Short mmCIF file of C-alpha atoms in Angstrom, two decimals:
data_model
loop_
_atom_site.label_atom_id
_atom_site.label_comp_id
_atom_site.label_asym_id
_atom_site.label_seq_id
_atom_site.Cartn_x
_atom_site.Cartn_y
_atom_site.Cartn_z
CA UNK A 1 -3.66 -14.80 26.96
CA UNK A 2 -1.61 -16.26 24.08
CA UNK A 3 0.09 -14.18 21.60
CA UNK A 4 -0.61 -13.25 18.46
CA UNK A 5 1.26 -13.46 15.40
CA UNK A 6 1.42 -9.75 14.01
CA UNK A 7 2.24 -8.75 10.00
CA UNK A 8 2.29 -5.58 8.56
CA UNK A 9 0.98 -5.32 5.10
CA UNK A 10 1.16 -2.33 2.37
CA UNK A 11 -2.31 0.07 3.06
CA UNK A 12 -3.46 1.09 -0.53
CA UNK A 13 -6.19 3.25 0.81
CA UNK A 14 -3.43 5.37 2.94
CA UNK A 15 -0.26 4.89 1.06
CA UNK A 16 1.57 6.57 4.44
CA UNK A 17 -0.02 3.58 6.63
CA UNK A 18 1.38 0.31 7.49
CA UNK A 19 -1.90 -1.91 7.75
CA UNK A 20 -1.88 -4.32 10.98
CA UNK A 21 -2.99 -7.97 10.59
CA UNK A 22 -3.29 -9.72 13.60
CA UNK A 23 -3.78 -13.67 13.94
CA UNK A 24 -3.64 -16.35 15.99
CA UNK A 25 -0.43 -18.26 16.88
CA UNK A 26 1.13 -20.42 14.16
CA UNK A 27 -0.97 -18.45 11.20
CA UNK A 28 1.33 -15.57 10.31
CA UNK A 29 3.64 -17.96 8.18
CA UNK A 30 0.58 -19.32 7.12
CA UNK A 31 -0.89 -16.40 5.72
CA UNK A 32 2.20 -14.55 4.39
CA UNK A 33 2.51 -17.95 2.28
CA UNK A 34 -1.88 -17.64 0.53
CA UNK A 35 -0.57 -14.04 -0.45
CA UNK A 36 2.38 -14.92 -1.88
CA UNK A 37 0.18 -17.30 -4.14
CA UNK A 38 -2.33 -14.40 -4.69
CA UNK A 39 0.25 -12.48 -5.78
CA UNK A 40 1.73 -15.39 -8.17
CA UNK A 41 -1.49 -15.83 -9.99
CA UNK A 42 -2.51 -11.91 -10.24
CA UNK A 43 1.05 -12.12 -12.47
CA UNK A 44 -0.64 -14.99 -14.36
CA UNK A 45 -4.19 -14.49 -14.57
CA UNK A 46 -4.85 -11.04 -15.76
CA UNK A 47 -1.99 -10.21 -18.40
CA UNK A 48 -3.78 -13.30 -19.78
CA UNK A 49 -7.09 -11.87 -19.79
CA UNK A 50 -6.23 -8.80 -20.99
CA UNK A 51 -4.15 -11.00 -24.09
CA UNK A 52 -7.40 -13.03 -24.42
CA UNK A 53 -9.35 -13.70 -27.65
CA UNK A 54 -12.35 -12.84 -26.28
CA UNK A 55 -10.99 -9.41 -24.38
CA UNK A 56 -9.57 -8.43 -28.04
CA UNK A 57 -13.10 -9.13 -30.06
CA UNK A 58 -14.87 -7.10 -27.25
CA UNK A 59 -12.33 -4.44 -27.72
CA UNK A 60 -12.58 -4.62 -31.69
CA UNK A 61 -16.36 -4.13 -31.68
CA UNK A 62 -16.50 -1.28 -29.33
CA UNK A 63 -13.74 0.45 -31.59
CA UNK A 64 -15.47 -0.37 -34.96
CA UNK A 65 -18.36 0.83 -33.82
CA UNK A 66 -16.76 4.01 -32.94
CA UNK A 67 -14.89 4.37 -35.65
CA UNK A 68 -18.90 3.95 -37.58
CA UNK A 69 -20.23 6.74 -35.40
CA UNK A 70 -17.56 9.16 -36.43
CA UNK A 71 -17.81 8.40 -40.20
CA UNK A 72 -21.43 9.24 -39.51
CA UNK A 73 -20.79 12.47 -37.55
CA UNK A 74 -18.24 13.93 -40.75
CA UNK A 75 -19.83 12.31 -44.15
CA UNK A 76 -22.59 15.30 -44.15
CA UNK A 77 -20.00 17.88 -43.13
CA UNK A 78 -17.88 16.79 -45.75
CA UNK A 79 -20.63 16.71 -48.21
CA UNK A 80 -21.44 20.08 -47.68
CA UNK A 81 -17.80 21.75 -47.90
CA UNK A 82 -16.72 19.65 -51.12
CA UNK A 83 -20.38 21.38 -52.66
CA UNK A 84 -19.10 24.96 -51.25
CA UNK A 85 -15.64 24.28 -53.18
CA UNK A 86 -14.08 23.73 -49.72
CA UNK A 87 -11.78 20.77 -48.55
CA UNK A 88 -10.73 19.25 -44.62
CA UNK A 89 -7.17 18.74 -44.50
CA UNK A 90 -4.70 17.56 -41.79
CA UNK A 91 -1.75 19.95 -40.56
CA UNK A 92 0.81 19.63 -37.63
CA UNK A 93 1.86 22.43 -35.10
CA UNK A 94 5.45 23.88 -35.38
CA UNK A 95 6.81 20.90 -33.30
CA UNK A 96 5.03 18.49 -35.43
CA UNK A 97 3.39 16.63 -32.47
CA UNK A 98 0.03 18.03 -32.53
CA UNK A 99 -2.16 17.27 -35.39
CA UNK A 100 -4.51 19.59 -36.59
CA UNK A 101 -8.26 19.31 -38.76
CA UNK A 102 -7.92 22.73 -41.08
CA UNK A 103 -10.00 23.83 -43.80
CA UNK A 104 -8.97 25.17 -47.17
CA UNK A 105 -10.52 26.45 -50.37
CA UNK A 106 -10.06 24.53 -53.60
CA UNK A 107 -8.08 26.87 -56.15
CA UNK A 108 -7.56 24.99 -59.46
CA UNK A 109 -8.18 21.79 -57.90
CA UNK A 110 -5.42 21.82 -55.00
CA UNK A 111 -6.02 23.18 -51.45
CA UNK A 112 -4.96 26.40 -50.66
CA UNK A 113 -4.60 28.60 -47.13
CA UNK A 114 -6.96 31.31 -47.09
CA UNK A 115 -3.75 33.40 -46.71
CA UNK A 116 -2.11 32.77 -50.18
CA UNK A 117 -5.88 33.52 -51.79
CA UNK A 118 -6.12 36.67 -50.20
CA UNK A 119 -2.60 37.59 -51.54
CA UNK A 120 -3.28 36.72 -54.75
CA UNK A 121 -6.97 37.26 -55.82
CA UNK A 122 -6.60 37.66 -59.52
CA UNK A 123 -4.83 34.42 -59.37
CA UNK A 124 -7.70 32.99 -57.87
CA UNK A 125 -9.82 34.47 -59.64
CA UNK A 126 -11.90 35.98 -57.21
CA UNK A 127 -12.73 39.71 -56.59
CA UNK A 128 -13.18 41.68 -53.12
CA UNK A 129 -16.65 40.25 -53.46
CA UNK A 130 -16.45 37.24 -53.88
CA UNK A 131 -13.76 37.10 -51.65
CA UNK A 132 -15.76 38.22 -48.60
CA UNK A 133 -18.39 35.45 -49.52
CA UNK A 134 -15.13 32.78 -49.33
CA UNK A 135 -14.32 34.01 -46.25
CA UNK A 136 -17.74 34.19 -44.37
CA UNK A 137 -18.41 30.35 -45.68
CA UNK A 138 -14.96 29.63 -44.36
CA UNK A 139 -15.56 30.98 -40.75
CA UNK A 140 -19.06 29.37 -40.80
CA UNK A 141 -17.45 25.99 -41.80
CA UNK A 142 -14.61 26.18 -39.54
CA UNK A 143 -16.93 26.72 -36.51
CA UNK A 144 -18.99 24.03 -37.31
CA UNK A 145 -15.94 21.71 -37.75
CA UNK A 146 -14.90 23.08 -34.36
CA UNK A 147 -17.83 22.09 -32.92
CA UNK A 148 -17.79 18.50 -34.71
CA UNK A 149 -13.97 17.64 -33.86
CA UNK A 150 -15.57 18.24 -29.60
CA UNK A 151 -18.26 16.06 -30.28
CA UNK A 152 -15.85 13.71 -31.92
CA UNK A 153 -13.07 13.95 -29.12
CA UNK A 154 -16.05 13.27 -26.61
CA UNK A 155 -17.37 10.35 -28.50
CA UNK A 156 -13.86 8.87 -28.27
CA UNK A 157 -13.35 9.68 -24.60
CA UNK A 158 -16.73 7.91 -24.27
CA UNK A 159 -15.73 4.70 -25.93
CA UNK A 160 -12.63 4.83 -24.02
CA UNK A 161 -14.41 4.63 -20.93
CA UNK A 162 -17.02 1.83 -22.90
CA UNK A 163 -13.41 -0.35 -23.60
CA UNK A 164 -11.46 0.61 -20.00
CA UNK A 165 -15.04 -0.31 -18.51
CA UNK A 166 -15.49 -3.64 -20.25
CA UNK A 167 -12.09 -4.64 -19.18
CA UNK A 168 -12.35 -3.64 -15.99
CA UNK A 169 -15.68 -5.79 -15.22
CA UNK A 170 -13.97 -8.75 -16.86
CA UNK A 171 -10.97 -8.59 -14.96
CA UNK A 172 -12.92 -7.60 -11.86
CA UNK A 173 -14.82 -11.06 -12.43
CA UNK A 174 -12.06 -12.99 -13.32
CA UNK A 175 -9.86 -12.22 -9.63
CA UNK A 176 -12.16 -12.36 -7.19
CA UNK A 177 -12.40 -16.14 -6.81
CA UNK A 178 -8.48 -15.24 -6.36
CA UNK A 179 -9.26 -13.66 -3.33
CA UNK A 180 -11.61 -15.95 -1.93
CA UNK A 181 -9.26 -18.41 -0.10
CA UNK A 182 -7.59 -15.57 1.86
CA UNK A 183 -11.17 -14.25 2.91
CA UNK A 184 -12.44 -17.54 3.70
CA UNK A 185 -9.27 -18.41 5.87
CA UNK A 186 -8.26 -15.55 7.68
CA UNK A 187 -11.08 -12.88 7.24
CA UNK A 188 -12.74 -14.14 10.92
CA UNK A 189 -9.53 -13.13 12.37
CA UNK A 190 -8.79 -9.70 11.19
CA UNK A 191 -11.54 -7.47 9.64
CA UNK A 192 -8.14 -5.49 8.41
CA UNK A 193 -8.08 -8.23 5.90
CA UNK A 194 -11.46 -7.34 4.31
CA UNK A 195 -9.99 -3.65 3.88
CA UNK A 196 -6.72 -5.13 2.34
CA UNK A 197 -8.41 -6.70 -0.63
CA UNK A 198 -10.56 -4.35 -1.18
CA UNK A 199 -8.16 -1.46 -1.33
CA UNK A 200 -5.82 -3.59 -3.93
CA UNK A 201 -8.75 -4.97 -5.92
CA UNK A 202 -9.64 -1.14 -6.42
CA UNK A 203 -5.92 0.02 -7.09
CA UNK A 204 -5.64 -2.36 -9.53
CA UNK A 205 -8.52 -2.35 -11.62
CA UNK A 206 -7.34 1.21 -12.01
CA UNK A 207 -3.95 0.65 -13.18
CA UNK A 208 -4.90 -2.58 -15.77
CA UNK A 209 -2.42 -0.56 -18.65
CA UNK A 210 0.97 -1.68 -16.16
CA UNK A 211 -1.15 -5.89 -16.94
CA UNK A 212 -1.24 -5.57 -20.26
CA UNK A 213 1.15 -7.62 -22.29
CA UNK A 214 3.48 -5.60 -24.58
CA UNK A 215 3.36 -5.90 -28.50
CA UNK A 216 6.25 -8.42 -29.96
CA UNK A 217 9.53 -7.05 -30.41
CA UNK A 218 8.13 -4.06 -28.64
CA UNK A 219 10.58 -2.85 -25.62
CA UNK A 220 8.91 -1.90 -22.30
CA UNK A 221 7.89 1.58 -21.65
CA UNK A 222 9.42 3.32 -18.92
CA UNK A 223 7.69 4.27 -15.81
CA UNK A 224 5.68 1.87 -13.72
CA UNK A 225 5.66 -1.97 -14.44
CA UNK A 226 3.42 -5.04 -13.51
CA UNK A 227 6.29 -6.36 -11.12
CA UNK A 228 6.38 -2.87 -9.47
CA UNK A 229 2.55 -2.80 -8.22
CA UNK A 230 3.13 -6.82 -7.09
CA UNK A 231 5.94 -6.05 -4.78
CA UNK A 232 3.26 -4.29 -2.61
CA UNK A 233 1.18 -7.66 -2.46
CA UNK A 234 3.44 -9.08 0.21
CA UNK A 235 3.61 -9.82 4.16
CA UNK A 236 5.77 -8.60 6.43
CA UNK A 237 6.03 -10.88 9.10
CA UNK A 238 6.86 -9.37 12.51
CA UNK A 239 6.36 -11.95 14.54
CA UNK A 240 4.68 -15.12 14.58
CA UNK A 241 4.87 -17.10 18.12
CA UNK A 242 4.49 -20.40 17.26
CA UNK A 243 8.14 -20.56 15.08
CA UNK A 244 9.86 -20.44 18.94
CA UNK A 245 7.57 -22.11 20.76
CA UNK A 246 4.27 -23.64 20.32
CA UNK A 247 4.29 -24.98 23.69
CA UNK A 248 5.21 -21.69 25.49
CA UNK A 249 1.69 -19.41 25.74
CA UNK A 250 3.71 -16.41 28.09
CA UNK A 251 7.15 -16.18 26.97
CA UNK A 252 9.58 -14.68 28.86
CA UNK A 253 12.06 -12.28 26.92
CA UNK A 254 15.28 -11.32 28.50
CA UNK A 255 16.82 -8.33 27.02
CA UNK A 256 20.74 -7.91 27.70
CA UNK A 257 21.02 -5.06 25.55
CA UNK A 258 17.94 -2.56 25.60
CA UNK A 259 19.01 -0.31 23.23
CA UNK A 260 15.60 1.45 21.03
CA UNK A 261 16.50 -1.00 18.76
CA UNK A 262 16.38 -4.37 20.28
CA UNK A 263 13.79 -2.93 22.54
CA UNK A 264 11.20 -1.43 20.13
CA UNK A 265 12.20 -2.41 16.87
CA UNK A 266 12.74 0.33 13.99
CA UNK A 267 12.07 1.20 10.49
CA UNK A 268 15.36 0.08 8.58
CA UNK A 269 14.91 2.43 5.24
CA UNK A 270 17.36 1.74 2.14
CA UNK A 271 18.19 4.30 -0.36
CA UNK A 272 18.98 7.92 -1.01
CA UNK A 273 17.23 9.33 0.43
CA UNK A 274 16.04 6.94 2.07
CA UNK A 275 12.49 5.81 1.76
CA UNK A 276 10.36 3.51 3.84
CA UNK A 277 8.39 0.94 3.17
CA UNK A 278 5.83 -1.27 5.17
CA UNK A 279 9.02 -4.70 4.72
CA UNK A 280 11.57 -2.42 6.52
CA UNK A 281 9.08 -2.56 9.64
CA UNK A 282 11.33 -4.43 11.94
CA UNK A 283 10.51 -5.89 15.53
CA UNK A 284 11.83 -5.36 18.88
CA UNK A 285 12.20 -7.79 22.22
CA UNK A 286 8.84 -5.81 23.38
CA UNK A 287 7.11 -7.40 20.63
CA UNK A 288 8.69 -11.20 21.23
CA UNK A 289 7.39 -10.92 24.86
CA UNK A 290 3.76 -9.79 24.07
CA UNK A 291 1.50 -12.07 26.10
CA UNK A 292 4.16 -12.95 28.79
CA UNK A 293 7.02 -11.18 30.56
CA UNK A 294 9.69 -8.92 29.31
CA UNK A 295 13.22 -8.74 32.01
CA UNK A 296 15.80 -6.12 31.87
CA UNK A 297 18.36 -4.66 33.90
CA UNK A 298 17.22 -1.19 35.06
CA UNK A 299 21.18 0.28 34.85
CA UNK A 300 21.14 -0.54 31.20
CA UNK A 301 17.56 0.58 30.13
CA UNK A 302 18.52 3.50 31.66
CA UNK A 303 21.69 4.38 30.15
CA UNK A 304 20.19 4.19 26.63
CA UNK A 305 18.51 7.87 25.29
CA UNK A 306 14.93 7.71 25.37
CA UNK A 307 14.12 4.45 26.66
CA UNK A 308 12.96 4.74 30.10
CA UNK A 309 10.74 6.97 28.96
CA UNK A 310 9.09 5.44 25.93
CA UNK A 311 8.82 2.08 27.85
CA UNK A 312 6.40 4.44 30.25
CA UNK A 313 4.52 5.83 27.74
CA UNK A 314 3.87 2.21 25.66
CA UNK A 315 3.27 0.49 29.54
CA UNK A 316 0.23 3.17 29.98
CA UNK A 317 -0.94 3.52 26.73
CA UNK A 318 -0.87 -0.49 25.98
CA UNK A 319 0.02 -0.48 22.77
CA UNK A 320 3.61 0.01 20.38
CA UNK A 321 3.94 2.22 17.30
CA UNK A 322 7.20 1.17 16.07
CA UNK A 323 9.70 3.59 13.82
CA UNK A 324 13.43 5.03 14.01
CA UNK A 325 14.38 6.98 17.38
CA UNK A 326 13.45 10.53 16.72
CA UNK A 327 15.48 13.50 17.18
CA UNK A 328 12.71 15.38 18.41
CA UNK A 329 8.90 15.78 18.38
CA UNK A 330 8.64 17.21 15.09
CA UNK A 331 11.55 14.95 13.42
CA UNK A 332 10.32 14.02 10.03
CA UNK A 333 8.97 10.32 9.57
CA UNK A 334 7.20 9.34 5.96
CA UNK A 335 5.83 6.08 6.77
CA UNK A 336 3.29 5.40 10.05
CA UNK A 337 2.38 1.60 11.20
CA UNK A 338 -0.84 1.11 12.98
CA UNK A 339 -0.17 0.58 16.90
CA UNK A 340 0.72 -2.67 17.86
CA UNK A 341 -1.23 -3.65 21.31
CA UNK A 342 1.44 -4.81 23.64
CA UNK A 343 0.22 -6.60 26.86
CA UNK A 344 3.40 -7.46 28.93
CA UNK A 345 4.66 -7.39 32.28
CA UNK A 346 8.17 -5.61 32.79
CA UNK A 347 10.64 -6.85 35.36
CA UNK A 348 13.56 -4.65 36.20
CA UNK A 349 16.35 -6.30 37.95
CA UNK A 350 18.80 -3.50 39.35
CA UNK A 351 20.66 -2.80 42.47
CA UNK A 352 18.57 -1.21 45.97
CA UNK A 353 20.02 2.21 45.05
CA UNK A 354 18.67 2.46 41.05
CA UNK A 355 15.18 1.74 42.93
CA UNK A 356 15.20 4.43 45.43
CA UNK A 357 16.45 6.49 42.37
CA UNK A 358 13.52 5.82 40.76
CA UNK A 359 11.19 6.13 43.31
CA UNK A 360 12.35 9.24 44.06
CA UNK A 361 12.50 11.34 40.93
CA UNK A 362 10.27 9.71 38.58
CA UNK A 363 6.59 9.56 39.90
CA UNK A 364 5.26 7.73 37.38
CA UNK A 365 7.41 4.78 38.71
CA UNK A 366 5.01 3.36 41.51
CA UNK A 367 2.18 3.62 39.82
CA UNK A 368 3.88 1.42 36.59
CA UNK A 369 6.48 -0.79 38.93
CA UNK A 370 3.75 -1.60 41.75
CA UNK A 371 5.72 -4.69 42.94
CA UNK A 372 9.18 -4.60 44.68
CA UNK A 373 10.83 -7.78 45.66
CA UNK A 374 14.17 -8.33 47.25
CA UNK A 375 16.26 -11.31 47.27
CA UNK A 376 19.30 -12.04 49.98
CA UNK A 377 22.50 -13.71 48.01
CA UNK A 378 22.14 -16.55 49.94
CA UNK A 379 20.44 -17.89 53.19
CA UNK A 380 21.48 -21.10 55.41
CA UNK A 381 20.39 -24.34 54.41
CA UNK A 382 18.38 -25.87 57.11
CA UNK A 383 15.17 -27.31 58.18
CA UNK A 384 12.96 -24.33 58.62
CA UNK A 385 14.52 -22.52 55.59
CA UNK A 386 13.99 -25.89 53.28
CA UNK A 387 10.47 -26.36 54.63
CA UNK A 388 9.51 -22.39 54.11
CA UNK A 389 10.94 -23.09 50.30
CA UNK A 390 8.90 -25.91 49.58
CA UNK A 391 5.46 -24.50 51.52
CA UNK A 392 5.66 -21.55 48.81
CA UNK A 393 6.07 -23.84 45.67
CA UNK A 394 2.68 -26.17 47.04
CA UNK A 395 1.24 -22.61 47.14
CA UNK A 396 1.77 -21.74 43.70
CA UNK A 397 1.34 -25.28 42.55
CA UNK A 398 -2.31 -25.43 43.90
CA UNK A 399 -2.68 -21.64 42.81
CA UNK A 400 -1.85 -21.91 39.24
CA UNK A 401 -3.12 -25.75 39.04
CA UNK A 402 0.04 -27.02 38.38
CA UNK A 403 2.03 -30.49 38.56
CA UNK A 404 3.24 -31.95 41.66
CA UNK A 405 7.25 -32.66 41.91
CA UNK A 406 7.70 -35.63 43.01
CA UNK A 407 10.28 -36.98 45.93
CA UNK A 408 13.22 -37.00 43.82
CA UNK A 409 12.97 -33.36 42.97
#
């Protein structure tokens, strides 16, 4: 079975997942390449859009009709309180950030606060009677512009959802034929794919305001930007077989050094504190020999903390989850990639006494390790010997369908 080329990709539907894509030989580069273009022309296409002509004259009808409807909804309210000797006037809050719709009585043809008439009736020229009258028309009246500033706050909300839903279907329409070459190309391959654009089509049709091109001269607000949400439309290319060697199907991966490492790759987080992403993923020699053999020297695997016995656990299970070596089972670990399914075959070279060792104290060994094969340092070169050689490469010429040497080799 060949290997695959694997990538892990940024999961927006679980922002703690590393999504899997797994293709054929020779496509990784291929793919990480169409979403590097996807990702080019989202950065083009919709702050265009959203600058568009046609986006602003939707976006200027919607608001003049609002701004018609909520004329409508205050003209006979208004009406009615200039009649009653009344008057709607705009105040701010102590810290001058919320504005307020208040209404005061006219006194000599200025507004006045219900408080100052009350302190001064005679000024007013009102008595207790009258008064009382003022101040049962003003509670009715404020109520009623209560009531009338809700409707009007939920009119606006509503043609904010009319405008945010216009763009959104306009935008929507304008980047899918963006995502079609990736779905037509790779989509067969990986269903994973499928759930990848959908999840980032979603995300961003929710977050259109970070597209948006800023007003001239303006300076960018803080917080979130347009290049921030792009980073995440990326590959991270673990491993794609045919960069080594298109010609090699089973590669076979020596590992010198088998630290957790080089053996299982990592999770390589910058920062402080440090915080992982899907592109600090990195791979491990397990992962350059799926499909073919993996060789390492059994005195060195075993010297290293933890890596006997993970190598166990990924051989029966049949697949890798790679991240940092943890300091125990409940070490804390923000970021999760999907399993990786590993098929390999492990050779460990060591001396005659590591494999007793092993066969002795670990009884999982047999059943992982079933083969054990012993070579002498050297044997004479004669007849028999040379003829016994060659009898057991025509056997596994004719086995695996191989080439013939000729006489000269």
């Amino acid at each position: 079975e060949a290997p695959s080329s694997q990538s892990y990709m940024y999961d927006f539907t679980h922002p703690d997942r590393a999504l899997l894509i797994t293709l054929p030989p020779g496509m990784g580069r291929e793919f990480q390449t169409a979403v590097d273009d996807l990702r080019a022309a989202l950065a083009d296409e919709i702050p265009a859009l959203l600058g568009s002509d046609v986006m602003s004259k939707s976006r200027q009808r919607l608001l003049e009709k609002f701004e018609r409807e909520s004329k409508r909804l205050f003209s006979s309210f208004e009406g009615r309180i200039d009649q009653a000797g009344f008057a709607v006037a705009q105040s701010q809050t102590a810290t001058g950030t919320v504005r307020m719709s208040e209404i005061f009585p006219i006194v000599e043809g200025d507004p006045v606060s219900m408080e100052q008439v009350e302190a001064d009736l005679e000024e007013a020229g009102l008595d207790e009677a009258k008064f009382a009258e003022m101040q049962a028309q003003h509670r009715s009246f404020k109520g009623e512009l209560g009531s009338l500033v809700s409707t009007h706050r939920t009119l606006g909300e509503r043609y904010r959802g009319l405008v945010r839903d216009s763009e959104t279907r306009k935008v929507g329409d304008a980047i899918d034929p963006l995502f079609a070459p990736l779905l037509e190309r790779f989509d067969k391959h990986d269903a994973n794919i499928v759930g990848w654009i959908a999840g980032l089509r979603d995300e961003l049709l929710q977050n259109l305001e970070l597209f948006r091109p800023p007003a001239q001269e303006a300076s960018p607000p803080p917080g979130p930007t347009m290049e921030g949400f792009l980073w995440f439309v990326r590959t991270n290319l673990l491993w794609d077989p045919a960069e080594e060697d298109e010609n090699n199907p089973s590669p076979v991966v020596e590992e010198s050094w088998p630290t957790w490492r080089n053996l299982f790759g990592t999770v390589e987080a910058a920062g402080d504190p440090p915080i992982p992403t899907f592109m600090d993923i990195k791979p491990g020699a397990l992962l350059r020999a799926n499909g073919g053999f993996l060789v390492l020297y059994a005195s060195e695997a075993l010297r290293e903390r933890g890596v006997y016995e993970n190598l166990k656990r990924i051989l029966r299970k049949g697949e890798i989850e790679i991240g940092p070596q943890q300091e125990g089972p409940h070490a804390p670990f923000a970021l999760k990639p999907m399993p990786i399914p590993i098929k390999v075959k492990v050779v460990l070279v060591g001396e005659r006494h590591s494999y007793d060792m092993l066969h002795a104290m670990d009884p999982d060994f047999a059943s992982l390790f079933k083969v054990k094969v012993e070579f002498e340092d050297d044997m004479p070169r004669n007849g028999d010997n040379v003829g016994a050689f060659l009898a057991v490469l025509k056997r596994i010429i004719d086995r695996e369908d191989l080439a013939s040497f000729d006489a000269g080799a």
